[in-house]
Amino acid sequence: IREAQADGLRTIPNCGMVVSMDCGDEFCIHPAKKKPIGDRLAYLALEKTYGLKGIESSAPTYESMEIKGNKAIVKFKVGEKGIGPKGHELEGFEIAGEDRVFYKAEAKTGVSGDVVEVSSPNVSNPVAVRYAFRNCAPISVYNTYGIPASPFRTDNWD
């Protein structure tokens, strides 16, 4: 469902979406933390509808992936200030090789503010990366304004 909603952003004019995975609970479909979701929606309206400058309301979104050795370099479409992950480690990433088996990945911000390097000792030749691509997954990638990245996958094998 999340993937279909994100696809709608590319085809439906004047629409917006905020990520709320970090505000909920895996056992309840309705997020208990309503204020962060309301704030994100307000920022979106203030920036996109009313033209307010100085905030970055859009979530970081997957842009591209490049393979360098045993690492996948994932580039995000993000505002000018880049990714500002909460905490010291990036969680929620998985990586797969040619066998299409996904393993929990180690992930860290790259040299530039829009890149994350993803790897796993179990994958020597990566071909795909997923981030928060589960019903309930940890969220750790945010823009510098605290807006969380949208879940994504680089594969479409289904």
Short mmCIF file of C-alpha atoms in Angstrom, two decimals, residues 3 128 130 153-158:
data_model
loop_
_atom_site.label_atom_id
_atom_site.label_comp_id
_atom_site.label_asym_id
_atom_site.label_seq_id
_atom_site.Cartn_x
_atom_site.Cartn_y
_atom_site.Cartn_z
CA GLU A 3 4.45 1.80 -2.51
CA ALA A 128 19.23 -4.80 -4.44
CA ARG A 130 15.39 -2.28 0.74
CA ARG A 153 13.01 -1.07 -2.58
CA THR A 154 15.38 -1.04 -5.53
CA ASP A 155 14.15 -4.42 -6.75
CA ASN A 156 10.87 -5.27 -8.40
CA TRP A 157 11.13 -9.02 -8.77
CA ASP A 158 7.51 -9.80 -7.91
#
